[in-house]
Amino acid sequence: MNLQAVLARIAFATNTAGRDPQSVLLLAVSKTRPVEDVRAAFEAGQRAFGENYAREGAEKAAALAGLGLEWHFIGPLQANKTRLVAEFFDWVHSIDRLKIAERLSAQRDAHRPPLQICLQVNVSGERSKSGVAPQDVAALARALVRLPRLNLRGLMCIPEATDDQACLRHRFARLRQLHEELRADGLALDTLSMGMSHDLETAIAEGASIVRVGTAIFGERPAARSNGSSKPVIL
Ligand SMILES: *Cc1c(COP(=O)(O)O)cnc(C)c1O
């Protein structure tokens, strides 16, 4: 496990950007990883974990309940999985439809803290990508802040797969700009969820407050699962 190396990268990147290292939360993306890997990261000091599949994440959260971990749902969310997510997760980064948010709002236990949510934006304009188009962000954000038991915290993006850091920087800058527009419009947002293993420095330079890192902490994922085309078989 390379948790310390990733924390060092974050410290260096925040320092370079003239930012407080504490202003960036490391989300350890543990999708496809066994519970033992999560526990090992916990023992190394990590508290926030990201999962892409509702059932897999719910099972890990249940298995490790009591450790005080924070669970973030970051994958595409289907209507028939919202109840699991509302029950087992603390955050959802991948909201791009009002209908899904309405279900989460209705299903979140009123005695628990509200679900912290981010609106996912399709900043690269790829047809196949999830995320709302930039021009639709403001309207959806306005609708989301009206829903009870949800707390809209900010924006999230997954740019196209490229090693071109200039292009990525441009995408992250776009997300930051949309975020600033919403804040200028009176929404109390504090979260920019952007940056992964290969581009976290670029994202931090553009103001990321949460970086979502899997491979650089836990190593390569098994090939069949890393492209999102097949779900892990876990029940
Ligand atoms: C898998 C995943 C990550 C982590 O990607 P790495 O390249 O392994 O760091 C981050 N965000 C989302 C939405 C993911 O699905």
Coordinates of N, CA and C and ligand atoms in Angstrom, one line a residue:
M1 N 0.8 -1.2 0.0 CA 0.0 0.0 0.0 C 0.9 1.3 0.0
N2 N 0.5 2.2 -0.8 CA 1.3 3.4 -1.0 C 0.7 4.7 -0.5
L3 N 0.0 4.6 0.6 CA -0.8 5.7 1.2 C 0.2 6.9 1.5
Q4 N 1.3 6.6 2.1 CA 2.2 7.7 2.5 C 2.7 8.4 1.2
A5 N 3.0 7.7 0.2 CA 3.5 8.3 -1.0 C 2.5 9.2 -1.6
V6 N 1.2 8.8 -1.6 CA 0.1 9.7 -2.1 C -0.1 10.9 -1.2
L7 N 0.0 10.8 0.1 CA -0.1 11.9 1.0 C 1.1 12.9 0.7
A8 N 2.3 12.3 0.4 CA 3.4 13.2 0.1 C 3.2 14.0 -1.2
R9 N 2.6 13.3 -2.2 CA 2.3 14.0 -3.4 C 1.3 15.1 -3.2
I10 N 0.3 14.9 -2.3 CA -0.7 15.9 -2.0 C 0.0 17.1 -1.3
A11 N 0.9 16.7 -0.4 CA 1.6 17.8 0.4 C 2.4 18.7 -0.6
F12 N 3.1 18.0 -1.5 CA 4.0 18.7 -2.4 C 3.1 19.6 -3.3
A13 N 2.0 19.0 -3.8 CA 1.1 19.8 -4.8 C 0.5 21.0 -4.1
T14 N 0.0 20.8 -2.9 CA -0.6 21.9 -2.2 C 0.4 23.0 -1.9
N15 N 1.6 22.6 -1.5 CA 2.7 23.5 -1.2 C 3.1 24.3 -2.5
T16 N 3.2 23.6 -3.6 CA 3.5 24.3 -4.9 C 2.4 25.3 -5.3
A17 N 1.2 24.9 -4.9 CA 0.0 25.8 -5.3 C -0.2 26.9 -4.2
G18 N 0.6 26.9 -3.2 CA 0.4 27.9 -2.1 C -0.8 27.6 -1.3
R19 N -1.2 26.3 -1.2 CA -2.4 26.0 -0.5 C -2.1 25.2 0.8
D20 N -3.0 25.3 1.7 CA -2.9 24.5 3.0 C -3.1 23.0 2.7
P21 N -2.2 22.2 3.1 CA -2.3 20.7 2.8 C -3.6 20.2 3.4
Q22 N -4.1 20.8 4.5 CA -5.3 20.3 5.1 C -6.6 20.7 4.3
S23 N -6.4 21.5 3.2 CA -7.5 21.9 2.4 C -7.9 20.8 1.4
V24 N -7.1 19.8 1.3 CA -7.4 18.7 0.3 C -7.6 17.4 1.1
L25 N -8.8 16.8 0.9 CA -9.1 15.5 1.5 C -8.8 14.4 0.5
L26 N -8.0 13.4 1.0 CA -7.7 12.2 0.2 C -8.8 11.2 0.4
L27 N -9.5 10.9 -0.7 CA -10.5 9.8 -0.7 C -9.8 8.6 -1.3
A28 N -9.7 7.5 -0.5 CA -9.1 6.3 -1.0 C -10.1 5.5 -1.7
V29 N -9.9 5.3 -3.0 CA -10.9 4.6 -3.8 C -10.7 3.1 -3.7
S30 N -11.5 2.4 -2.9 CA -11.3 1.0 -2.6 C -12.1 0.0 -3.4
K31 N -12.7 0.5 -4.5 CA -13.6 -0.4 -5.3 C -12.7 -1.6 -5.8
T32 N -13.4 -2.7 -5.8 CA -12.8 -4.0 -6.2 C -11.7 -4.5 -5.1
R33 N -11.5 -3.7 -4.1 CA -10.5 -4.2 -3.1 C -11.2 -4.9 -2.0
P34 N -10.6 -5.9 -1.4 CA -11.2 -6.6 -0.3 C -11.2 -5.7 1.0
V35 N -12.1 -6.1 1.9 CA -12.2 -5.4 3.2 C -10.8 -5.3 3.9
E36 N -10.0 -6.3 3.8 CA -8.7 -6.3 4.5 C -7.8 -5.1 4.0
D37 N -8.0 -4.7 2.7 CA -7.2 -3.6 2.2 C -7.7 -2.3 2.8
V38 N -9.0 -2.2 3.0 CA -9.6 -1.0 3.6 C -9.1 -0.9 5.1
R39 N -9.1 -2.1 5.7 CA -8.7 -2.1 7.1 C -7.2 -1.7 7.2
A40 N -6.4 -2.2 6.3 CA -5.0 -1.8 6.3 C -4.8 -0.3 6.1
A41 N -5.6 0.3 5.2 CA -5.5 1.7 5.0 C -5.9 2.5 6.3
F42 N -7.0 2.0 6.9 CA -7.5 2.6 8.1 C -6.4 2.6 9.2
E43 N -5.7 1.4 9.3 CA -4.6 1.3 10.3 C -3.5 2.3 10.0
A44 N -3.3 2.6 8.7 CA -2.3 3.6 8.3 C -2.8 5.0 8.5
G45 N -4.1 5.2 9.0 CA -4.6 6.5 9.3 C -5.6 7.0 8.3
Q46 N -6.0 6.3 7.3 CA -7.0 6.8 6.3 C -8.4 6.6 6.8
R47 N -9.2 7.6 6.6 CA -10.6 7.5 7.1 C -11.7 7.6 6.0
A48 N -11.4 8.2 4.9 CA -12.5 8.4 3.9 C -12.2 7.4 2.7
F49 N -13.3 6.7 2.3 CA -13.1 5.7 1.3 C -14.2 5.9 0.2
G50 N -13.8 5.6 -1.1 CA -14.7 5.8 -2.2 C -15.1 4.5 -2.8
E51 N -16.3 4.3 -3.2 CA -16.8 3.0 -3.8 C -17.7 3.3 -5.0
N52 N -17.6 2.5 -6.0 CA -18.4 2.7 -7.3 C -19.6 1.9 -7.4
Y53 N -19.6 0.8 -6.6 CA -20.8 -0.2 -6.7 C -21.5 -0.2 -5.4
A54 N -22.8 0.0 -5.4 CA -23.6 0.2 -4.2 C -23.5 -1.0 -3.3
R55 N -23.7 -2.2 -3.8 CA -23.7 -3.4 -2.9 C -22.3 -3.7 -2.4
E56 N -21.3 -3.6 -3.2 CA -20.0 -3.8 -2.7 C -19.6 -2.8 -1.6
G57 N -19.9 -1.6 -1.8 CA -19.6 -0.6 -0.8 C -20.4 -0.8 0.5
A58 N -21.7 -1.1 0.3 CA -22.5 -1.3 1.5 C -22.0 -2.5 2.3
E59 N -21.5 -3.5 1.6 CA -21.0 -4.6 2.4 C -19.7 -4.3 3.2
K60 N -18.9 -3.5 2.5 CA -17.6 -3.1 3.3 C -18.0 -2.2 4.4
A61 N -18.9 -1.2 4.2 CA -19.3 -0.3 5.2 C -19.9 -1.1 6.4
A62 N -20.7 -2.1 6.1 CA -21.3 -2.9 7.2 C -20.2 -3.7 7.9
A63 N -19.3 -4.3 7.2 CA -18.3 -5.1 7.8 C -17.4 -4.3 8.7
L64 N -17.2 -3.0 8.4 CA -16.2 -2.2 9.1 C -16.9 -1.2 10.0
A65 N -18.3 -1.3 10.2 CA -19.0 -0.4 11.0 C -18.4 -0.3 12.4
G66 N -18.3 0.9 12.9 CA -17.7 1.0 14.2 C -16.3 1.6 14.2
L67 N -15.7 1.6 13.0 CA -14.3 2.1 12.8 C -14.4 3.7 12.6
G68 N -15.6 4.2 12.4 CA -15.7 5.6 12.2 C -15.3 6.0 10.8
L69 N -15.4 5.1 9.8 CA -15.0 5.5 8.4 C -16.1 6.3 7.8
E70 N -15.6 7.1 6.8 CA -16.5 7.9 6.0 C -16.6 7.3 4.6
W71 N -17.9 7.0 4.1 CA -18.0 6.3 2.8 C -18.6 7.2 1.8
H72 N -17.9 7.3 0.7 CA -18.3 8.1 -0.4 C -18.7 7.3 -1.7
F73 N -19.9 7.5 -2.2 CA -20.3 6.8 -3.4 C -19.9 7.7 -4.6
I74 N -19.2 7.1 -5.5 CA -18.6 7.9 -6.6 C -19.0 7.3 -8.0
G75 N -19.7 6.3 -8.1 CA -20.0 5.6 -9.3 C -21.4 6.0 -9.9
P76 N -21.7 5.5 -11.1 CA -23.1 5.8 -11.6 C -24.1 5.1 -10.7
L77 N -25.2 5.9 -10.5 CA -26.2 5.4 -9.5 C -27.5 5.1 -10.2
Q78 N -28.0 3.9 -10.1 CA -29.3 3.5 -10.7 C -30.3 3.6 -9.6
A79 N -31.6 3.9 -10.1 CA -32.7 4.1 -9.1 C -32.9 2.9 -8.2
N80 N -32.6 1.7 -8.6 CA -32.9 0.6 -7.7 C -31.8 0.4 -6.7
K81 N -30.7 1.2 -6.7 CA -29.7 1.1 -5.7 C -29.6 2.3 -4.8
T82 N -30.6 3.2 -4.9 CA -30.5 4.4 -4.1 C -30.7 4.1 -2.6
R83 N -31.5 3.1 -2.3 CA -31.8 2.8 -0.9 C -30.6 2.3 -0.2
L84 N -29.8 1.5 -0.8 CA -28.5 1.0 -0.2 C -27.6 2.2 0.0
V85 N -27.5 3.1 -1.0 CA -26.6 4.2 -0.9 C -27.1 5.1 0.3
A86 N -28.4 5.4 0.3 CA -28.9 6.3 1.4 C -28.6 5.7 2.7
E87 N -28.6 4.4 2.8 CA -28.4 3.8 4.1 C -27.0 3.7 4.6
F88 N -26.1 3.4 3.6 CA -24.7 3.0 4.0 C -23.6 4.1 3.7
F89 N -24.0 5.1 3.0 CA -23.0 6.1 2.6 C -23.2 7.4 3.3
D90 N -22.1 8.2 3.3 CA -22.1 9.5 3.9 C -22.2 10.6 2.8
W91 N -21.6 10.3 1.7 CA -21.5 11.2 0.6 C -21.9 10.5 -0.7
V92 N -22.4 11.3 -1.7 CA -22.6 10.8 -3.1 C -22.0 11.9 -4.0
H93 N -21.0 11.5 -4.8 CA -20.4 12.5 -5.7 C -21.0 12.6 -7.1
S94 N -21.8 11.6 -7.4 CA -22.2 11.3 -8.8 C -23.7 11.7 -9.1
I95 N -24.2 12.7 -8.5 CA -25.6 13.1 -8.8 C -25.6 13.9 -10.1
D96 N -26.4 13.3 -11.1 CA -26.6 14.1 -12.3 C -28.0 14.0 -12.8
R97 N -28.9 13.5 -12.0 CA -30.3 13.6 -12.3 C -31.1 13.9 -11.1
L98 N -32.1 14.7 -11.2 CA -33.0 15.1 -10.1 C -33.7 13.9 -9.5
K99 N -34.1 13.0 -10.4 CA -34.9 11.8 -9.9 C -34.1 11.0 -8.9
I100 N -32.8 10.8 -9.1 CA -32.0 10.0 -8.2 C -31.8 10.8 -6.9
A101 N -31.7 12.1 -7.0 CA -31.5 12.9 -5.8 C -32.8 12.8 -4.9
E102 N -34.0 12.9 -5.6 CA -35.2 12.8 -4.9 C -35.4 11.5 -4.2
R103 N -35.0 10.4 -4.8 CA -35.1 9.1 -4.1 C -34.2 9.1 -2.9
L104 N -33.0 9.6 -3.0 CA -32.0 9.6 -1.9 C -32.6 10.5 -0.8
S105 N -33.2 11.6 -1.2 CA -33.8 12.5 -0.2 C -34.9 11.8 0.6
A106 N -35.7 11.1 -0.1 CA -36.9 10.4 0.5 C -36.4 9.2 1.4
Q107 N -35.3 8.6 1.0 CA -34.9 7.3 1.6 C -33.9 7.6 2.8
R108 N -33.3 8.8 2.8 CA -32.3 9.0 3.9 C -33.1 9.1 5.3
D109 N -32.5 8.4 6.2 CA -33.1 8.4 7.6 C -33.0 9.8 8.2
A110 N -34.1 10.3 8.6 CA -34.2 11.7 9.1 C -33.4 11.8 10.4
H111 N -33.0 10.7 11.1 CA -32.3 10.8 12.3 C -30.8 10.9 12.1
R112 N -30.4 10.6 10.8 CA -29.0 10.6 10.5 C -28.6 12.0 9.9
P113 N -27.3 12.3 9.9 CA -26.9 13.6 9.2 C -27.3 13.5 7.8
P114 N -27.5 14.7 7.2 CA -27.9 14.6 5.7 C -26.8 14.0 4.9
L115 N -27.2 13.4 3.8 CA -26.3 12.9 2.8 C -25.6 14.1 2.2
Q116 N -24.3 14.1 2.1 CA -23.5 15.1 1.5 C -23.4 14.8 0.0
I117 N -23.8 15.7 -0.8 CA -23.8 15.4 -2.3 C -23.0 16.4 -3.1
C118 N -22.5 15.8 -4.2 CA -21.9 16.7 -5.3 C -22.6 16.4 -6.6
L119 N -22.7 17.4 -7.4 CA -23.3 17.3 -8.7 C -22.1 17.0 -9.7
Q120 N -22.3 15.9 -10.4 CA -21.3 15.5 -11.4 C -21.5 16.2 -12.7
V121 N -20.4 16.8 -13.2 CA -20.5 17.6 -14.4 C -19.7 16.9 -15.5
N122 N -20.3 16.9 -16.7 CA -19.6 16.3 -17.9 C -18.7 17.5 -18.5
V123 N -17.5 17.6 -18.0 CA -16.7 18.8 -18.5 C -16.0 18.5 -19.8
S124 N -15.9 17.3 -20.2 CA -15.2 17.0 -21.5 C -16.2 16.8 -22.7
G125 N -17.5 16.9 -22.4 CA -18.5 16.8 -23.5 C -18.5 15.5 -24.2
E126 N -18.0 14.4 -23.6 CA -18.1 13.1 -24.2 C -19.5 12.6 -24.1
R127 N -20.0 12.1 -25.2 CA -21.4 11.6 -25.3 C -21.7 10.5 -24.3
S128 N -20.7 9.6 -24.1 CA -21.0 8.4 -23.3 C -20.9 8.7 -21.8
K129 N -20.3 9.9 -21.5 CA -20.0 10.1 -20.1 C -21.2 10.4 -19.2
S130 N -21.2 10.0 -18.0 CA -22.3 10.5 -17.1 C -21.9 12.0 -16.7
G131 N -22.9 12.6 -16.1 CA -22.6 14.0 -15.7 C -23.6 14.9 -16.4
V132 N -23.9 16.0 -15.8 CA -24.8 17.0 -16.4 C -24.0 17.9 -17.3
A133 N -24.6 18.4 -18.3 CA -23.9 19.4 -19.2 C -23.6 20.7 -18.4
P134 N -22.5 21.4 -18.7 CA -22.2 22.6 -18.0 C -23.4 23.6 -18.0
Q135 N -24.1 23.7 -19.1 CA -25.2 24.7 -19.2 C -26.4 24.3 -18.3
D136 N -26.4 23.1 -17.9 CA -27.6 22.6 -17.0 C -27.3 22.6 -15.5
V137 N -26.0 22.9 -15.2 CA -25.6 22.8 -13.8 C -26.4 23.7 -12.9
A138 N -26.6 24.9 -13.2 CA -27.2 25.9 -12.3 C -28.6 25.5 -12.0
A139 N -29.4 25.1 -13.0 CA -30.8 24.7 -12.8 C -30.9 23.4 -11.9
L140 N -30.0 22.5 -12.1 CA -30.1 21.3 -11.3 C -29.6 21.6 -9.9
A141 N -28.6 22.4 -9.7 CA -28.1 22.8 -8.4 C -29.2 23.5 -7.6
R142 N -30.0 24.3 -8.2 CA -31.1 25.0 -7.6 C -32.2 24.1 -7.1
A143 N -32.4 23.0 -7.9 CA -33.4 22.0 -7.5 C -32.9 21.2 -6.4
L144 N -31.6 20.9 -6.4 CA -31.0 20.0 -5.4 C -31.0 20.6 -4.0
V145 N -30.8 21.9 -3.9 CA -30.7 22.5 -2.6 C -32.1 22.6 -1.9
R146 N -33.1 22.4 -2.7 CA -34.4 22.4 -2.0 C -34.8 21.0 -1.4
L147 N -34.0 20.0 -1.7 CA -34.4 18.7 -1.2 C -34.0 18.4 0.3
P148 N -34.9 18.0 1.1 CA -34.5 17.7 2.5 C -33.6 16.5 2.6
R149 N -32.8 16.5 3.7 CA -31.9 15.4 4.0 C -30.8 15.2 3.0
L150 N -30.6 16.2 2.2 CA -29.4 16.2 1.3 C -28.7 17.6 1.5
N151 N -27.4 17.6 1.4 CA -26.7 18.8 1.6 C -25.7 19.0 0.4
L152 N -26.1 19.8 -0.5 CA -25.3 20.0 -1.7 C -24.0 20.7 -1.3
R153 N -22.8 20.0 -1.6 CA -21.5 20.6 -1.2 C -20.7 21.1 -2.3
G154 N -21.0 20.6 -3.5 CA -20.1 21.1 -4.6 C -20.3 20.3 -5.9
L155 N -19.2 20.3 -6.7 CA -19.2 19.7 -8.0 C -18.1 18.6 -8.1
M156 N -18.3 17.7 -9.0 CA -17.4 16.6 -9.2 C -17.3 16.4 -10.8
C157 N -16.1 16.0 -11.2 CA -15.9 15.6 -12.6 C -14.9 14.5 -12.8
I158 N -15.1 13.8 -13.9 CA -14.2 12.8 -14.4 C -13.9 13.1 -15.8
P159 N -12.8 13.8 -16.1 CA -12.5 14.2 -17.5 C -12.2 12.9 -18.3
E160 N -12.1 13.1 -19.6 CA -11.7 12.0 -20.5 C -10.4 11.4 -20.1
A161 N -10.2 10.2 -20.5 CA -8.9 9.5 -20.2 C -7.8 10.0 -21.1
T162 N -6.9 10.8 -20.6 CA -5.8 11.3 -21.3 C -4.7 11.6 -20.4
D163 N -3.4 11.6 -20.9 CA -2.3 12.0 -20.1 C -1.9 13.4 -20.4
D164 N -2.7 14.1 -21.2 CA -2.4 15.5 -21.6 C -2.8 16.4 -20.4
Q165 N -1.8 16.8 -19.6 CA -2.1 17.5 -18.4 C -2.7 18.9 -18.7
A166 N -2.3 19.5 -19.8 CA -2.8 20.8 -20.2 C -4.3 20.7 -20.5
C167 N -4.7 19.6 -21.1 CA -6.1 19.4 -21.4 C -6.9 19.2 -20.1
L168 N -6.3 18.4 -19.2 CA -7.0 18.1 -18.0 C -7.1 19.3 -17.1
R169 N -6.0 20.1 -17.2 CA -6.1 21.4 -16.4 C -7.2 22.3 -16.8
H170 N -7.4 22.3 -18.2 CA -8.5 23.1 -18.8 C -9.9 22.6 -18.3
R171 N -10.0 21.2 -18.2 CA -11.3 20.6 -17.7 C -11.5 21.0 -16.2
F172 N -10.4 20.9 -15.4 CA -10.6 21.2 -14.0 C -10.9 22.7 -13.8
A173 N -10.3 23.5 -14.6 CA -10.5 25.0 -14.5 C -12.0 25.3 -14.8
R174 N -12.5 24.5 -15.8 CA -14.0 24.7 -16.1 C -14.8 24.4 -14.9
L175 N -14.5 23.3 -14.2 CA -15.3 22.9 -13.0 C -15.2 23.9 -12.0
R176 N -14.0 24.4 -11.8 CA -13.8 25.5 -10.8 C -14.6 26.7 -11.1
Q177 N -14.6 27.1 -12.4 CA -15.3 28.2 -12.8 C -16.9 28.1 -12.6
L178 N -17.4 26.9 -12.9 CA -18.8 26.6 -12.6 C -19.1 26.8 -11.1
H179 N -18.2 26.2 -10.3 CA -18.3 26.3 -8.9 C -18.4 27.7 -8.4
E180 N -17.5 28.5 -8.9 CA -17.4 29.9 -8.5 C -18.7 30.7 -8.9
E181 N -19.2 30.3 -10.1 CA -20.5 30.9 -10.5 C -21.6 30.6 -9.6
L182 N -21.7 29.4 -9.2 CA -22.8 29.0 -8.3 C -22.6 29.7 -6.9
R183 N -21.4 29.8 -6.5 CA -21.1 30.5 -5.2 C -21.5 32.0 -5.3
A184 N -21.1 32.6 -6.4 CA -21.5 34.0 -6.6 C -23.0 34.2 -6.7
D185 N -23.7 33.1 -7.0 CA -25.1 33.1 -7.1 C -25.8 32.8 -5.8
G186 N -25.0 32.6 -4.7 CA -25.5 32.5 -3.4 C -25.5 31.1 -2.8
L187 N -25.1 30.1 -3.6 CA -25.1 28.7 -3.0 C -23.8 28.5 -2.1
A188 N -24.0 27.9 -1.0 CA -22.9 27.8 0.0 C -22.2 26.5 -0.3
L189 N -21.3 26.5 -1.3 CA -20.6 25.3 -1.7 C -19.1 25.4 -1.3
D190 N -18.6 24.2 -0.9 CA -17.2 24.2 -0.5 C -16.3 23.1 -1.1
T191 N -16.9 22.3 -2.0 CA -16.2 21.1 -2.5 C -16.1 21.0 -4.0
L192 N -14.8 20.7 -4.4 CA -14.5 20.4 -5.8 C -13.9 19.0 -5.7
S193 N -14.6 18.0 -6.2 CA -14.1 16.7 -6.2 C -13.5 16.4 -7.6
M194 N -12.2 16.5 -7.7 CA -11.6 16.2 -9.0 C -10.1 15.9 -8.8
G195 N -9.6 15.0 -9.7 CA -8.2 14.5 -9.6 C -8.2 13.1 -9.1
M196 N -7.4 12.3 -9.9 CA -7.3 10.8 -9.6 C -5.8 10.5 -9.5
S197 N -5.5 9.2 -9.6 CA -4.0 8.9 -9.5 C -3.1 9.6 -10.4
H198 N -3.5 9.8 -11.7 CA -2.6 10.3 -12.7 C -2.6 11.8 -12.8
D199 N -3.6 12.4 -12.2 CA -3.7 13.9 -12.4 C -4.0 14.7 -11.1
L200 N -3.7 14.1 -10.0 CA -4.1 14.8 -8.7 C -3.4 16.2 -8.6
E201 N -2.1 16.2 -9.0 CA -1.4 17.5 -8.9 C -2.0 18.6 -9.7
T202 N -2.5 18.2 -10.9 CA -3.1 19.2 -11.8 C -4.4 19.7 -11.2
A203 N -5.2 18.7 -10.6 CA -6.4 19.1 -10.0 C -6.2 20.0 -8.8
I204 N -5.2 19.7 -8.0 CA -4.9 20.5 -6.8 C -4.5 21.9 -7.2
A205 N -3.8 22.0 -8.3 CA -3.4 23.3 -8.8 C -4.6 24.2 -9.2
E206 N -5.7 23.5 -9.6 CA -7.0 24.2 -10.0 C -8.0 24.2 -8.8
G207 N -7.6 23.9 -7.6 CA -8.5 24.1 -6.5 C -9.2 22.9 -6.0
A208 N -8.8 21.7 -6.4 CA -9.5 20.5 -5.8 C -9.5 20.5 -4.3
S209 N -10.7 20.1 -3.7 CA -10.7 19.9 -2.3 C -10.9 18.5 -1.9
I210 N -11.3 17.6 -2.8 CA -11.2 16.2 -2.6 C -10.6 15.5 -3.9
V211 N -9.5 14.7 -3.6 CA -9.0 13.9 -4.7 C -9.3 12.5 -4.5
R212 N -9.7 11.8 -5.6 CA -10.2 10.4 -5.5 C -9.1 9.5 -6.1
V213 N -8.4 8.7 -5.2 CA -7.3 8.0 -5.6 C -7.4 6.5 -5.3
G214 N -7.3 5.7 -6.3 CA -7.3 4.3 -6.1 C -6.0 3.6 -6.4
T215 N -5.6 3.6 -7.7 CA -4.5 2.8 -8.2 C -3.2 3.3 -7.5
A216 N -3.0 4.5 -7.3 CA -1.7 5.0 -6.7 C -1.6 4.6 -5.2
I217 N -2.7 4.2 -4.6 CA -2.7 3.7 -3.2 C -2.6 2.2 -3.1
F218 N -3.5 1.6 -3.9 CA -3.7 0.1 -3.7 C -3.0 -0.7 -4.8
G219 N -2.5 -0.1 -5.9 CA -2.0 -0.8 -7.0 C -3.0 -0.9 -8.1
E220 N -2.6 -1.5 -9.2 CA -3.5 -1.7 -10.3 C -4.7 -2.6 -9.9
R221 N -5.9 -2.3 -10.5 CA -7.0 -3.1 -10.3 C -7.0 -4.3 -11.3
P222 N -7.6 -5.4 -11.0 CA -7.7 -6.5 -12.0 C -8.3 -5.9 -13.2
A223 N -7.8 -6.3 -14.4 CA -8.2 -5.6 -15.7 C -9.6 -5.7 -16.0
A224 N -10.3 -6.8 -15.7 CA -11.7 -7.0 -16.0 C -12.6 -6.0 -15.3
R225 N -12.1 -5.5 -14.2 CA -12.9 -4.6 -13.4 C -12.6 -3.1 -13.6
S226 N -11.4 -2.9 -14.1 CA -10.9 -1.5 -14.1 C -11.6 -0.6 -15.1
N227 N -12.2 -1.2 -16.2 CA -12.7 -0.4 -17.2 C -14.2 -0.1 -17.0
G228 N -14.8 -0.7 -15.9 CA -16.2 -0.4 -15.6 C -17.1 -1.2 -16.4
S229 N -16.7 -2.1 -17.3 CA -17.6 -2.8 -18.1 C -18.2 -4.0 -17.5
S230 N -17.5 -4.5 -16.5 CA -18.1 -5.6 -15.7 C -18.1 -5.3 -14.2
K231 N -19.1 -5.7 -13.6 CA -19.2 -5.4 -12.1 C -18.5 -6.6 -11.4
P232 N -17.9 -6.3 -10.2 CA -17.4 -7.3 -9.5 C -18.5 -8.2 -8.9
V233 N -18.2 -9.5 -8.8 CA -19.2 -10.4 -8.3 C -19.0 -10.6 -6.8
I234 N -19.8 -9.8 -6.1 CA -19.7 -9.8 -4.7 C -21.2 -9.8 -4.2
L235 N -21.5 -10.7 -3.3 CA -22.9 -10.7 -2.8 C -22.8 -10.9 -1.3
Ligands
LIG1 C1 -11.9 4.4 -10.0 C2 -12.2 5.8 -9.8 C3 -11.3 6.7 -9.3 C4 -9.9 6.3 -8.9 O1 -9.1 6.1 -10.1 P1 -7.5 5.8 -10.0 O2 -7.1 6.1 -11.4 O3 -7.4 4.3 -9.7 O4 -6.9 6.6 -9.0 C5 -11.7 8.0 -9.0 N1 -12.9 8.4 -9.3 C6 -13.8 7.6 -9.8 C7 -15.2 8.1 -10.1 C8 -13.5 6.3 -10.1 O5 -14.4 5.5 -10.7

